[in-house]
mmCIF file of C-alpha atoms and ligand atoms in Angstrom:
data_model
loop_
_atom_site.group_PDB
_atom_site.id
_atom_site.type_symbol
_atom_site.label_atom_id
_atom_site.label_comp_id
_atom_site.label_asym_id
_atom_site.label_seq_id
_atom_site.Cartn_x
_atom_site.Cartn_y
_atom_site.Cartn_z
ATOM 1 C CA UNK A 1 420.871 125.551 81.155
ATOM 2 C CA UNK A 2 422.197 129.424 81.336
ATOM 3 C CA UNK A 3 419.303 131.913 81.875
ATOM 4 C CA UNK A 4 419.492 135.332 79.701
ATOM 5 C CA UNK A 5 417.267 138.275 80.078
ATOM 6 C CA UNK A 6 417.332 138.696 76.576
ATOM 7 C CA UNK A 7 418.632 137.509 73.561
ATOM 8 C CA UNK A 8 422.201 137.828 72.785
ATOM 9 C CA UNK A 9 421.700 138.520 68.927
ATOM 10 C CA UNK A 10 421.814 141.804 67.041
ATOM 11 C CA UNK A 11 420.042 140.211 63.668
ATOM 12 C CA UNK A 12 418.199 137.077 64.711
ATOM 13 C CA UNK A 13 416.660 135.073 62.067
ATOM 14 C CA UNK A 14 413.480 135.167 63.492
ATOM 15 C CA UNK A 15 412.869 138.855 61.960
ATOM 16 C CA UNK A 16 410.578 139.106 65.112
ATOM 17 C CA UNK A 17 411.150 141.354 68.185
ATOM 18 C CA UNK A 18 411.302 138.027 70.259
ATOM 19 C CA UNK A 19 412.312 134.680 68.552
ATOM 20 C CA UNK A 20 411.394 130.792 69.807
ATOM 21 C CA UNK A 21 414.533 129.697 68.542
ATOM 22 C CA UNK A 22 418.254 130.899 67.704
ATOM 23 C CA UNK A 23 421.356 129.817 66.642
ATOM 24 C CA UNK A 24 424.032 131.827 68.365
ATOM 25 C CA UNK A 25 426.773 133.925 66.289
ATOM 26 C CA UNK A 26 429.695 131.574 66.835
ATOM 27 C CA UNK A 27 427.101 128.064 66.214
ATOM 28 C CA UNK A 28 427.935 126.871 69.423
ATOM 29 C CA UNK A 29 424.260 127.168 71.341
ATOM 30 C CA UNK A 30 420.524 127.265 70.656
ATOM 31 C CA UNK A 31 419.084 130.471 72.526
ATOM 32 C CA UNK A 32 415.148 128.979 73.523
ATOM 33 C CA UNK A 33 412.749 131.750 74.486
ATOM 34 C CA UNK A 34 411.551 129.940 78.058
ATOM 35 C CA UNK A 35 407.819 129.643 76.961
ATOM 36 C CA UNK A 36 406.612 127.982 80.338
ATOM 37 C CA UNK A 37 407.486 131.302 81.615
ATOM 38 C CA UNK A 38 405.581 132.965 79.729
ATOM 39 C CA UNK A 39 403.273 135.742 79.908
ATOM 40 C CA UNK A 40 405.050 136.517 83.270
ATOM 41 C CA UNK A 41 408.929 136.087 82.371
ATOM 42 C CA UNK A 42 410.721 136.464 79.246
ATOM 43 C CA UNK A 43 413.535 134.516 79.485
ATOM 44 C CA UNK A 44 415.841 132.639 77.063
ATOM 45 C CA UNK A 45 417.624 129.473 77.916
ATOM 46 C CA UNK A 46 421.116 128.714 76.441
ATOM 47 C CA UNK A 47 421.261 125.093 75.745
ATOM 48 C CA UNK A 48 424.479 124.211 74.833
ATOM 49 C CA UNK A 49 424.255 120.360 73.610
ATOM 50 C CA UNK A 50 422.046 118.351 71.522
ATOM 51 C CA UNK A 51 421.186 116.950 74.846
ATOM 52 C CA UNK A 52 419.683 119.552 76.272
ATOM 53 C CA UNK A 53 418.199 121.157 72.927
ATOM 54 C CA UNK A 54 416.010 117.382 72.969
ATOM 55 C CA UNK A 55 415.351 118.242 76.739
ATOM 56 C CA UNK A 56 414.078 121.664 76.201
ATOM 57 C CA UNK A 57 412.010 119.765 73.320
ATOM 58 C CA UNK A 58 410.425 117.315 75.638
ATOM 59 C CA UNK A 59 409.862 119.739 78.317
ATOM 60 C CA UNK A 60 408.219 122.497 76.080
ATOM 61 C CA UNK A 61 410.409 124.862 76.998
ATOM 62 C CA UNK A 62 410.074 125.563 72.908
ATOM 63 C CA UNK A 63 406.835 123.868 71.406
ATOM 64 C CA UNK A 64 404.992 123.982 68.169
ATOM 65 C CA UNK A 65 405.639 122.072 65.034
ATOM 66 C CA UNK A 66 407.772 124.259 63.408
ATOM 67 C CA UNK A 67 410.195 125.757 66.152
ATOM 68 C CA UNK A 68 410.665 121.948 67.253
ATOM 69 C CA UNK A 69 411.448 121.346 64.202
ATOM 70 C CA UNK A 70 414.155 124.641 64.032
ATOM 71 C CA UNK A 71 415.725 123.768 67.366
ATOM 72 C CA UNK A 72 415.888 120.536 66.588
ATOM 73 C CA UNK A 73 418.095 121.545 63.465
ATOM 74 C CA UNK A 74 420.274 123.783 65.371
ATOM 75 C CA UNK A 75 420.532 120.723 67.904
ATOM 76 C CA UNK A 76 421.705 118.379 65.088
ATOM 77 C CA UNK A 77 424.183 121.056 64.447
ATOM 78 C CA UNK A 78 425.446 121.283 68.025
ATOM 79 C CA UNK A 79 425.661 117.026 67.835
ATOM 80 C CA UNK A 80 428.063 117.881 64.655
ATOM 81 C CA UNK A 81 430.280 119.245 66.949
ATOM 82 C CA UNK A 82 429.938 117.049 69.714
ATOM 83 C CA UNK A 83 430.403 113.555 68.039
ATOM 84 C CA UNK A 84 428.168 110.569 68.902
ATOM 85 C CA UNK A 85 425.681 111.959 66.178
ATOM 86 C CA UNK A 86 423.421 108.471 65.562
ATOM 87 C CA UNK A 87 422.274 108.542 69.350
ATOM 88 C CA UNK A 88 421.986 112.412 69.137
ATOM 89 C CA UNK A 89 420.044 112.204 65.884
ATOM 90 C CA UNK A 90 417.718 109.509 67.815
ATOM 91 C CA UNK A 91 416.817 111.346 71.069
ATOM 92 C CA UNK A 92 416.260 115.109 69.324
ATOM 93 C CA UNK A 93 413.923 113.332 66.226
ATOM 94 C CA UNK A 94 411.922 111.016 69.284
ATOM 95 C CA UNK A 95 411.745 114.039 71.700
ATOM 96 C CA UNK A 96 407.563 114.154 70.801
ATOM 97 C CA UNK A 97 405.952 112.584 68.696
ATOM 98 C CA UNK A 98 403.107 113.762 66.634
ATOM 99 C CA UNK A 99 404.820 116.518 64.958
ATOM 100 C CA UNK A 100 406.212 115.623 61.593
ATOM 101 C CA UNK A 101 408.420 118.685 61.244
ATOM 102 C CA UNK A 102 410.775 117.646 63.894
ATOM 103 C CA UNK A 103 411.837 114.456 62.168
ATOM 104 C CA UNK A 104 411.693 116.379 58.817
ATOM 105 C CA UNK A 105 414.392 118.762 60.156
ATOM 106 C CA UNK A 106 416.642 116.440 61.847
ATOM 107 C CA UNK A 107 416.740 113.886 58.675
ATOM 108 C CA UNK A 108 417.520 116.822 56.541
ATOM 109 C CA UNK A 109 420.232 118.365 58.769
ATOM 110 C CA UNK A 110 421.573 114.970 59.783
ATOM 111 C CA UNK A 111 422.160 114.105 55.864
ATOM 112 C CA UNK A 112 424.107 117.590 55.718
ATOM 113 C CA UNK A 113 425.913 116.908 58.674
ATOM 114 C CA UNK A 114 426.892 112.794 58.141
ATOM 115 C CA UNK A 115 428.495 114.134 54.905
ATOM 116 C CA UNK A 116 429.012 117.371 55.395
ATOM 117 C CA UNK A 117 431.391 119.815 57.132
ATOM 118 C CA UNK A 118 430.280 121.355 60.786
ATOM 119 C CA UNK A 119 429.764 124.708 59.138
ATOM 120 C CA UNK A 120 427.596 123.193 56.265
ATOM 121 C CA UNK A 121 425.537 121.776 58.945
ATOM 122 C CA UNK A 122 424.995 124.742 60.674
ATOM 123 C CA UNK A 123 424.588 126.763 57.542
ATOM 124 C CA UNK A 124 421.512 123.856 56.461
ATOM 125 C CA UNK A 125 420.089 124.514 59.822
ATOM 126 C CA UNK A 126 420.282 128.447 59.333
ATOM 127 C CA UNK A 127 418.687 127.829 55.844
ATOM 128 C CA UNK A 128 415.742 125.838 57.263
ATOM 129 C CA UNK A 129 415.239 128.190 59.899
ATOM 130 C CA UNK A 130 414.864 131.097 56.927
ATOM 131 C CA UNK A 131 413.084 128.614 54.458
ATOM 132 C CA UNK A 132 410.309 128.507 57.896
ATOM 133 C CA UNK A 133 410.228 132.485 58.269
ATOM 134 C CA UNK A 134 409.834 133.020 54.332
ATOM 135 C CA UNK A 135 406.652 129.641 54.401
ATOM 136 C CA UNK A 136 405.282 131.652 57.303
ATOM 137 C CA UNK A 137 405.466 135.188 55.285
ATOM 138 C CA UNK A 138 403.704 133.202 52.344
ATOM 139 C CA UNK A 139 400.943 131.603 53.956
ATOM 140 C CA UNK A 140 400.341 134.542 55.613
ATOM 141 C CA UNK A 141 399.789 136.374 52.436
ATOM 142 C CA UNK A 142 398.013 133.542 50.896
ATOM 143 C CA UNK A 143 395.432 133.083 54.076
ATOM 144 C CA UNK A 144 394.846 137.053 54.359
ATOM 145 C CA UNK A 145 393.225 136.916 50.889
ATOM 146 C CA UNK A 146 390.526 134.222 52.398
ATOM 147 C CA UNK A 147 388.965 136.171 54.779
ATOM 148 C CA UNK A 148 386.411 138.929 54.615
ATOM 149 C CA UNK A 149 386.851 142.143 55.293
ATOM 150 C CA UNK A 150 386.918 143.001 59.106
ATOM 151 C CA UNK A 151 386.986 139.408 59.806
ATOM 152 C CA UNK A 152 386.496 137.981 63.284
ATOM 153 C CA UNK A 153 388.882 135.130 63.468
ATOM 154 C CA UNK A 154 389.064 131.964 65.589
ATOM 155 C CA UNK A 155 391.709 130.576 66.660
ATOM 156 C CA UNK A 156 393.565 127.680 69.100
ATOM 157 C CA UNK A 157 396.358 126.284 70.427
ATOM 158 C CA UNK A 158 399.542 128.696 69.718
ATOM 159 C CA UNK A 159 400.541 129.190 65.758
ATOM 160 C CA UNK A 160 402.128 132.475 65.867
ATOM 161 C CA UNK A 161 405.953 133.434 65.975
ATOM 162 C CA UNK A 162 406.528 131.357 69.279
ATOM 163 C CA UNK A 163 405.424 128.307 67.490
ATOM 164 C CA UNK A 164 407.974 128.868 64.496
ATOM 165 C CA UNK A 165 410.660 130.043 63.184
ATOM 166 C CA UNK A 166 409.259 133.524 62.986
ATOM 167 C CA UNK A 167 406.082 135.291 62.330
ATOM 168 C CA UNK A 168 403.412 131.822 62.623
ATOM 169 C CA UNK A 169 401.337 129.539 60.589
ATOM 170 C CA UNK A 170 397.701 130.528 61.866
ATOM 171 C CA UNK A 171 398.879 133.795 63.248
ATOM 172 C CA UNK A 172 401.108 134.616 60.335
ATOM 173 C CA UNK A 173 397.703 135.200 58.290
ATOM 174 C CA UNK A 174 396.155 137.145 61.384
ATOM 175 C CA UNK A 175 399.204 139.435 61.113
ATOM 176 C CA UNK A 176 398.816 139.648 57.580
ATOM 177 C CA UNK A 177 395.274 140.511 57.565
ATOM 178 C CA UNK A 178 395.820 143.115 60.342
ATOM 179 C CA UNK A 179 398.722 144.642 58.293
ATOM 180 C CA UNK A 180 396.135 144.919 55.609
ATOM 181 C CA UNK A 181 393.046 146.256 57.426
ATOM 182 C CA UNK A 182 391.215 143.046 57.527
ATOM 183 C CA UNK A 183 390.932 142.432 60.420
ATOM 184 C CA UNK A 184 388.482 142.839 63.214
ATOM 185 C CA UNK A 185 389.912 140.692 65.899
ATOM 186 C CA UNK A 186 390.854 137.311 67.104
ATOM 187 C CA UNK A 187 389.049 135.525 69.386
ATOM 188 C CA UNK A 188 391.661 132.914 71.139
ATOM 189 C CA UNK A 189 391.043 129.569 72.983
ATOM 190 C CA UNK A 190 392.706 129.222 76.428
ATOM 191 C CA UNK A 191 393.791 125.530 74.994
ATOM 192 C CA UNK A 192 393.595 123.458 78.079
ATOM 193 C CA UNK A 193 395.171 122.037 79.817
ATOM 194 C CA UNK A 194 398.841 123.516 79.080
ATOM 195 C CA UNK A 195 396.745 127.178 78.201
ATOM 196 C CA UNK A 196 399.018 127.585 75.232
ATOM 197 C CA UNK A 197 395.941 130.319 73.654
ATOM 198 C CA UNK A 198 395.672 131.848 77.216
ATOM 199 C CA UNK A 199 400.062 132.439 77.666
ATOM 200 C CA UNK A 200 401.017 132.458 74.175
ATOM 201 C CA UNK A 201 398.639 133.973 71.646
ATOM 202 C CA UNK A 202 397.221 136.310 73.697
ATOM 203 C CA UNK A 203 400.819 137.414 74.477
ATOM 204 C CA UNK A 204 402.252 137.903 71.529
ATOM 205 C CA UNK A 205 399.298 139.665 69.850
ATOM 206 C CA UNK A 206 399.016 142.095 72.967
ATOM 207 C CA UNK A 207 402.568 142.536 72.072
ATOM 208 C CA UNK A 208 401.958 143.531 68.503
ATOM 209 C CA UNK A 209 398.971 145.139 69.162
ATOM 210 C CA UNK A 210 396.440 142.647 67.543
ATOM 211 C CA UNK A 211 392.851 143.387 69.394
ATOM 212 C CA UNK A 212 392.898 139.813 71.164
ATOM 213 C CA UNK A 213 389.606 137.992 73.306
ATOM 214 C CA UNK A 214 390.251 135.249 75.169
ATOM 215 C CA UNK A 215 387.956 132.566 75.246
ATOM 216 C CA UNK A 216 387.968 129.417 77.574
ATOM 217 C CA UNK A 217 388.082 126.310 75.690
ATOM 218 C CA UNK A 218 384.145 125.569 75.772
ATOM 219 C CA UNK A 219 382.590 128.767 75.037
ATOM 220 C CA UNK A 220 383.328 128.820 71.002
ATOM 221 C CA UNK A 221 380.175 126.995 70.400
ATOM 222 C CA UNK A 222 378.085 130.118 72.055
ATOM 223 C CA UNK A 223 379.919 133.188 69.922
ATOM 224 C CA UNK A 224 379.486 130.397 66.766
ATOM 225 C CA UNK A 225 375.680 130.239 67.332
ATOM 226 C CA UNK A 226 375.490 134.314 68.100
ATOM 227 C CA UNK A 227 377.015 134.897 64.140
ATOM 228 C CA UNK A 228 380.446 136.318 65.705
ATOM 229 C CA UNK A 229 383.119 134.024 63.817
ATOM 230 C CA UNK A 230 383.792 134.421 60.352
ATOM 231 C CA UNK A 231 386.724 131.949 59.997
ATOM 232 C CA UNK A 232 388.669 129.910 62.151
ATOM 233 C CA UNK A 233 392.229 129.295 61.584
ATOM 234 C CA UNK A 234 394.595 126.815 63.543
ATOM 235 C CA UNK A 235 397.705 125.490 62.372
ATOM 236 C CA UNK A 236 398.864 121.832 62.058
ATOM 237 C CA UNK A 237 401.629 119.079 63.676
ATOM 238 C CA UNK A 238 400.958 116.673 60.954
ATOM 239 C CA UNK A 239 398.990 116.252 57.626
ATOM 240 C CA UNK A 240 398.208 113.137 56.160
ATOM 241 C CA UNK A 241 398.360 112.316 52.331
ATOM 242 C CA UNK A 242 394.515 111.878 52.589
ATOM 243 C CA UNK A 243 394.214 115.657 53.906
ATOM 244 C CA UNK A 244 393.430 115.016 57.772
ATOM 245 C CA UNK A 245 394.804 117.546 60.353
ATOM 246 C CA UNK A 246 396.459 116.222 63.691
ATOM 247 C CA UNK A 247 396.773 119.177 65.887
ATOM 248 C CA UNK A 248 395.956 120.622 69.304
ATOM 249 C CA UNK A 249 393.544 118.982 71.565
ATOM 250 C CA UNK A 250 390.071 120.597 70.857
ATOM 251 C CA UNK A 251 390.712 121.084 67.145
ATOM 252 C CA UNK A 252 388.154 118.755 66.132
ATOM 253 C CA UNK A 253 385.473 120.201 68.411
ATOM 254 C CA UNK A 254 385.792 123.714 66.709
ATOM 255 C CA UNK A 255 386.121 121.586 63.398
ATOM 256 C CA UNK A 256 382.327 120.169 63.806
ATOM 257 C CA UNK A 257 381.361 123.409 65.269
ATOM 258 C CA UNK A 258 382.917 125.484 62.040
ATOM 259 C CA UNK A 259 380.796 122.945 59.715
ATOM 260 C CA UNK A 260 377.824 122.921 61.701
ATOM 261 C CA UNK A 261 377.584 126.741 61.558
ATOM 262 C CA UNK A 262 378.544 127.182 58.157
ATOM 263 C CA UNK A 263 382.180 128.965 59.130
ATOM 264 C CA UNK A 264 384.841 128.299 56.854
ATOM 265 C CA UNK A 265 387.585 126.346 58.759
ATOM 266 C CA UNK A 266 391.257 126.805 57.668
ATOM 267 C CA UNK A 267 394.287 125.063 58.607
ATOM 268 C CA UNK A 268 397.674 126.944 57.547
ATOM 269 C CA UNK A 269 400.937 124.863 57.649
ATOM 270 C CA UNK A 270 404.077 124.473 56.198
ATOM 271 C CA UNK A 271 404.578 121.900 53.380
ATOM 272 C CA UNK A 272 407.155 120.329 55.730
ATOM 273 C CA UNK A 273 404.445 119.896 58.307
ATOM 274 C CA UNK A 274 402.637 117.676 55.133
ATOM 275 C CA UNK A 275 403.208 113.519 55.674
ATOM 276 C CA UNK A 276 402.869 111.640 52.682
ATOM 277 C CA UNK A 277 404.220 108.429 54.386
ATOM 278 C CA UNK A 278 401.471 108.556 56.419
ATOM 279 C CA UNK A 279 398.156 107.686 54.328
ATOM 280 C CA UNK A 280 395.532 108.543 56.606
ATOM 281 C CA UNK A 281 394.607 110.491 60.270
ATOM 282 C CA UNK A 282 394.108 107.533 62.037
ATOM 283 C CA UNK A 283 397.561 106.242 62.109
ATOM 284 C CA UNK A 284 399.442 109.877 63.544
ATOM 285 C CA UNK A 285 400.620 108.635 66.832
ATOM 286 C CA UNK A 286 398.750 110.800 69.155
ATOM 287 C CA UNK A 287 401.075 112.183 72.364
ATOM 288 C CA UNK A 288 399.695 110.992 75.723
ATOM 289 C CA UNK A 289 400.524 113.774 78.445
ATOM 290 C CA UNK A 290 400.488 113.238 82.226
ATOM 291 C CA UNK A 291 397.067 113.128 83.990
ATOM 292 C CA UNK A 292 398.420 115.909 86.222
ATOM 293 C CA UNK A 293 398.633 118.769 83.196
ATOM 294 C CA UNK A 294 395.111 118.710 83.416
ATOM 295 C CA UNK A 295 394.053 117.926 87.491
ATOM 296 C CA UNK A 296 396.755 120.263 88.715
ATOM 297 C CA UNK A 297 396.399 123.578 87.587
ATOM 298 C CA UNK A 298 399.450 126.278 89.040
ATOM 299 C CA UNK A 299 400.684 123.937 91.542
ATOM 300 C CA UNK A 300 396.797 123.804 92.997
ATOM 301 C CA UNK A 301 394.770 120.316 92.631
ATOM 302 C CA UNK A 302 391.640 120.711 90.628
ATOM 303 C CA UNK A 303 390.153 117.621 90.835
ATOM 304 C CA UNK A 304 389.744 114.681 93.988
ATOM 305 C CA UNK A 305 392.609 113.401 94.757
ATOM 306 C CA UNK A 306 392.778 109.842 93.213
ATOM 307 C CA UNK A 307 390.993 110.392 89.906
ATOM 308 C CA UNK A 308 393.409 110.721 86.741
ATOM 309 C CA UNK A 309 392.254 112.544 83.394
ATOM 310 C CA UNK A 310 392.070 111.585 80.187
ATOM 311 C CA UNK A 311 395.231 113.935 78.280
ATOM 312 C CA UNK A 312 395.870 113.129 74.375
ATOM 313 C CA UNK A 313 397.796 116.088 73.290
ATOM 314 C CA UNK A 314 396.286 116.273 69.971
ATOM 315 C CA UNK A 315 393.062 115.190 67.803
ATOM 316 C CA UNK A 316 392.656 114.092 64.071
ATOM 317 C CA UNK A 317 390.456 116.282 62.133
ATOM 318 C CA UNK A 318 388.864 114.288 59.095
ATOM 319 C CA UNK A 319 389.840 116.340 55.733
ATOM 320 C CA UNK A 320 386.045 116.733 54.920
ATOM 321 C CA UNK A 321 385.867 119.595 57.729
ATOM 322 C CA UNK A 322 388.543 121.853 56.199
ATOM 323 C CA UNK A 323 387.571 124.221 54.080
ATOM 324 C CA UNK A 324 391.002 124.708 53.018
ATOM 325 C CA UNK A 325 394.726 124.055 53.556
ATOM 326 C CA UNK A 326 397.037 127.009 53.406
ATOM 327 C CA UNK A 327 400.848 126.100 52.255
ATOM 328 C CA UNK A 328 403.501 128.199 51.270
ATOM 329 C CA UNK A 329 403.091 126.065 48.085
ATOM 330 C CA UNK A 330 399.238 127.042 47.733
ATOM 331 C CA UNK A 331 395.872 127.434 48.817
ATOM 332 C CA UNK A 332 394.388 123.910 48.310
ATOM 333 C CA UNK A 333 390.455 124.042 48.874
ATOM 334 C CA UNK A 334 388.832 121.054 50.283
ATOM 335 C CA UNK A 335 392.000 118.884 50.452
ATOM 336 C CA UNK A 336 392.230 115.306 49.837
ATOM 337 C CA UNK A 337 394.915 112.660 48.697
ATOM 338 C CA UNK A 338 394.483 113.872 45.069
ATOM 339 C CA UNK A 339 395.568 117.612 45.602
ATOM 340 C CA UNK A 340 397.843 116.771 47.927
ATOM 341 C CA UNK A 341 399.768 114.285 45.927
ATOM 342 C CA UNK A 342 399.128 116.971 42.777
ATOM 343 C CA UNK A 343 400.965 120.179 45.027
ATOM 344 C CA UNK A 344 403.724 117.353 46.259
ATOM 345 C CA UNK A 345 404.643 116.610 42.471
ATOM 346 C CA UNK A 346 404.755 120.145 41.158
ATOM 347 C CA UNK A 347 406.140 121.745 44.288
ATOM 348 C CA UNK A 348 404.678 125.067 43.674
ATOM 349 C CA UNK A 349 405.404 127.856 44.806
ATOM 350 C CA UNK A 350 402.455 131.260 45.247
ATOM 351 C CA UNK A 351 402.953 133.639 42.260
HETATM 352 O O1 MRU B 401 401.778 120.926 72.307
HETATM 353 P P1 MRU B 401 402.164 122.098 71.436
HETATM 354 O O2 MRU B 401 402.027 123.411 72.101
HETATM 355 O O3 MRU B 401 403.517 121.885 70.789
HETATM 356 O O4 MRU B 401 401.094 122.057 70.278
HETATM 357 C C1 MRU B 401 401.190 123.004 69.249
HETATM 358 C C2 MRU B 401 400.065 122.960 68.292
HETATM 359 O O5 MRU B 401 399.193 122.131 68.359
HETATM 360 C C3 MRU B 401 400.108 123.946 67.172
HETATM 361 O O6 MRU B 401 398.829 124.301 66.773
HETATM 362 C C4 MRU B 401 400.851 123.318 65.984
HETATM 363 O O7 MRU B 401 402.079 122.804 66.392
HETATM 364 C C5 MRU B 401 401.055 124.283 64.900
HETATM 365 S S1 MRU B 401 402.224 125.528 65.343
HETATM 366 C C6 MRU B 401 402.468 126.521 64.010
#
């Protein structure tokens, strides 16, 4: 795949000054910001085939439920064009799998583009791609309006504007409460072993001048017991109909540690990020990453040769930890298969 130095967009959809995910002007490439680069490089990659758009999926070139979820649309739209769509439909939606959003997007671009014209498709993958910005915008609102006033947030893993279309789940509601003065500042998990809090978050909040701390993974329990969290906030690859949060490694830790410590824990996703086929936590296929993401850190061996490490990308945490679920739809306190099934069937929207 082409390397750019920047992004060959005057209005990208993102509304951000960098973007995870484009669709060029002519709909004939996805621009990926190059987030294994990251904090050192910014660098977009041109991928130019669904192919490569499922590559750049696999290889986290773009992660996080919701931009895998936008490139994948933009990579059924690029399999429009290509022919062959079945197979391309197959590899982008199985490129990882705990994340609901990416076989969300591609079923509801692939129906567009099975009956549909090559521009409809691309214009359903532009729409979803807004339709994530505007969720993101919404929750961030919604979330803001939880927290206290100069609040001291928690957070893991990477939800910001890398990890969507624009703007970010968990960090959408940071940048909303920092727009509106609520905000102290956010302490960040490193997120071993792929450091996703350490490269990402603090990155993109240094760049938008959010006061950022980084923590490594093990030290939240400490600043919990010293009083200096007021709410954590994390975002979400899939949500089961009975409330129950897959998402980042390490999730469920801070989960117990929230509850334990009397923190309110929040989880802010996008409704498409909600699974309704799946009834409970415990049957999200969990991704299993190589041993050597965790024993090999920079190219240098951490651990004897010989032994391998444990590496589940993600953890399940049980509905009765969250305080509440943030959704462009709503604000749904301590959710469980009855809300959920409640905000599926009116589809609501905040006021
Ligand atoms: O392995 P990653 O980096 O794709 O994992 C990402 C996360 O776990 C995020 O918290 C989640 O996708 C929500 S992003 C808005």
């Amino acid at each position: 795949m082409r390397s750019l130095p920047r992004l060959p967009l005057d209005r990208p959809l993102s509304g951000a000054r960098y973007s995870a995910v484009e669709l060029s002007d002519a709909g004939d490439a996805v621009y990926l910001l190059d987030q294994r680069r990251l904090p050192g490089e910014v660098v977009y990659l041109e991928a130019r085939s669904a192919a490569e758009v499922a590559r750049a999926i696999r290889d986290m070139v773009v992660r996080g439920a919701p931009a895998i979820g936008v490139a994948a649309a933009y990579g059924v739209a690029l399999a429009r064009r290509e022919g062959g769509l079945d197979a391309a439909l197959d590899e982008l939606a199985s490129a990882r799998p705990t994340a609901v959003n990416l076989r969300w997007a591609v079923a509801r671009v692939g129906a567009v583009a099975r009956r549909g014209s090559l521009e409809e498709t691309r214009e359903e993958a532009r729409a979803l791609h807004r339709e994530d910005v505007a969720a993101c915008r919404a929750m961030g609102a919604l979330g803001a309006e939880l927290l206290p006033p100069r609040a001291r947030v928690l957070t893991h893993c990477n939800a910001g504007a890398l990890a969507t279309g624009g703007y970010g789940t968990a960090l959408g509601v940071v940048r909303a409460a920092w727009a509106s003065g609520r905000l102290s500042h956010v302490l960040a998990d490193e997120t071993r072993p792929y450091l996703q809090g350490a490269r990402l978050t603090a990155w993109e909040l240094h760049e938008d001048g959010v006061p950022v701390e980084l923590l490594t993974d093990g030290m939240a329990g400490h600043f919990f017991a010293r009083g200096e969290i007021d709410a954590v906030i994390v975002g979400a690859d899939r949500i089961a109909a009975s409330g129950d949060v897959a998402n980042k490694i390490g999730t469920y830790g801070l989960a117990v540690l929230a509850r334990a410590h009397e923190v309110p824990f929040y989880v802010a996703a996008p409704w498409s990020t909600v699974d309704l086929a799946t009834a409970r936590g415990a049957e999200i296929v969990i991704e299993e990453r190589a041993s050597d993401e965790v024993t090999v850190i920079s190219g240098v061996r951490v651990a004897p040769e010989g032994v391998r490490a444990r590496h589940p990308g993600f953890d399940v945490t049980p509905a009765r930890l969250v305080t509440a679920l943030v959704t462009e739809r709503g604000v749904v306190r301590a959710p469980d298969a009855a809300s959920l099934s409640a905000l599926a069937l009116t589809g609501a929207r905040p006021t």
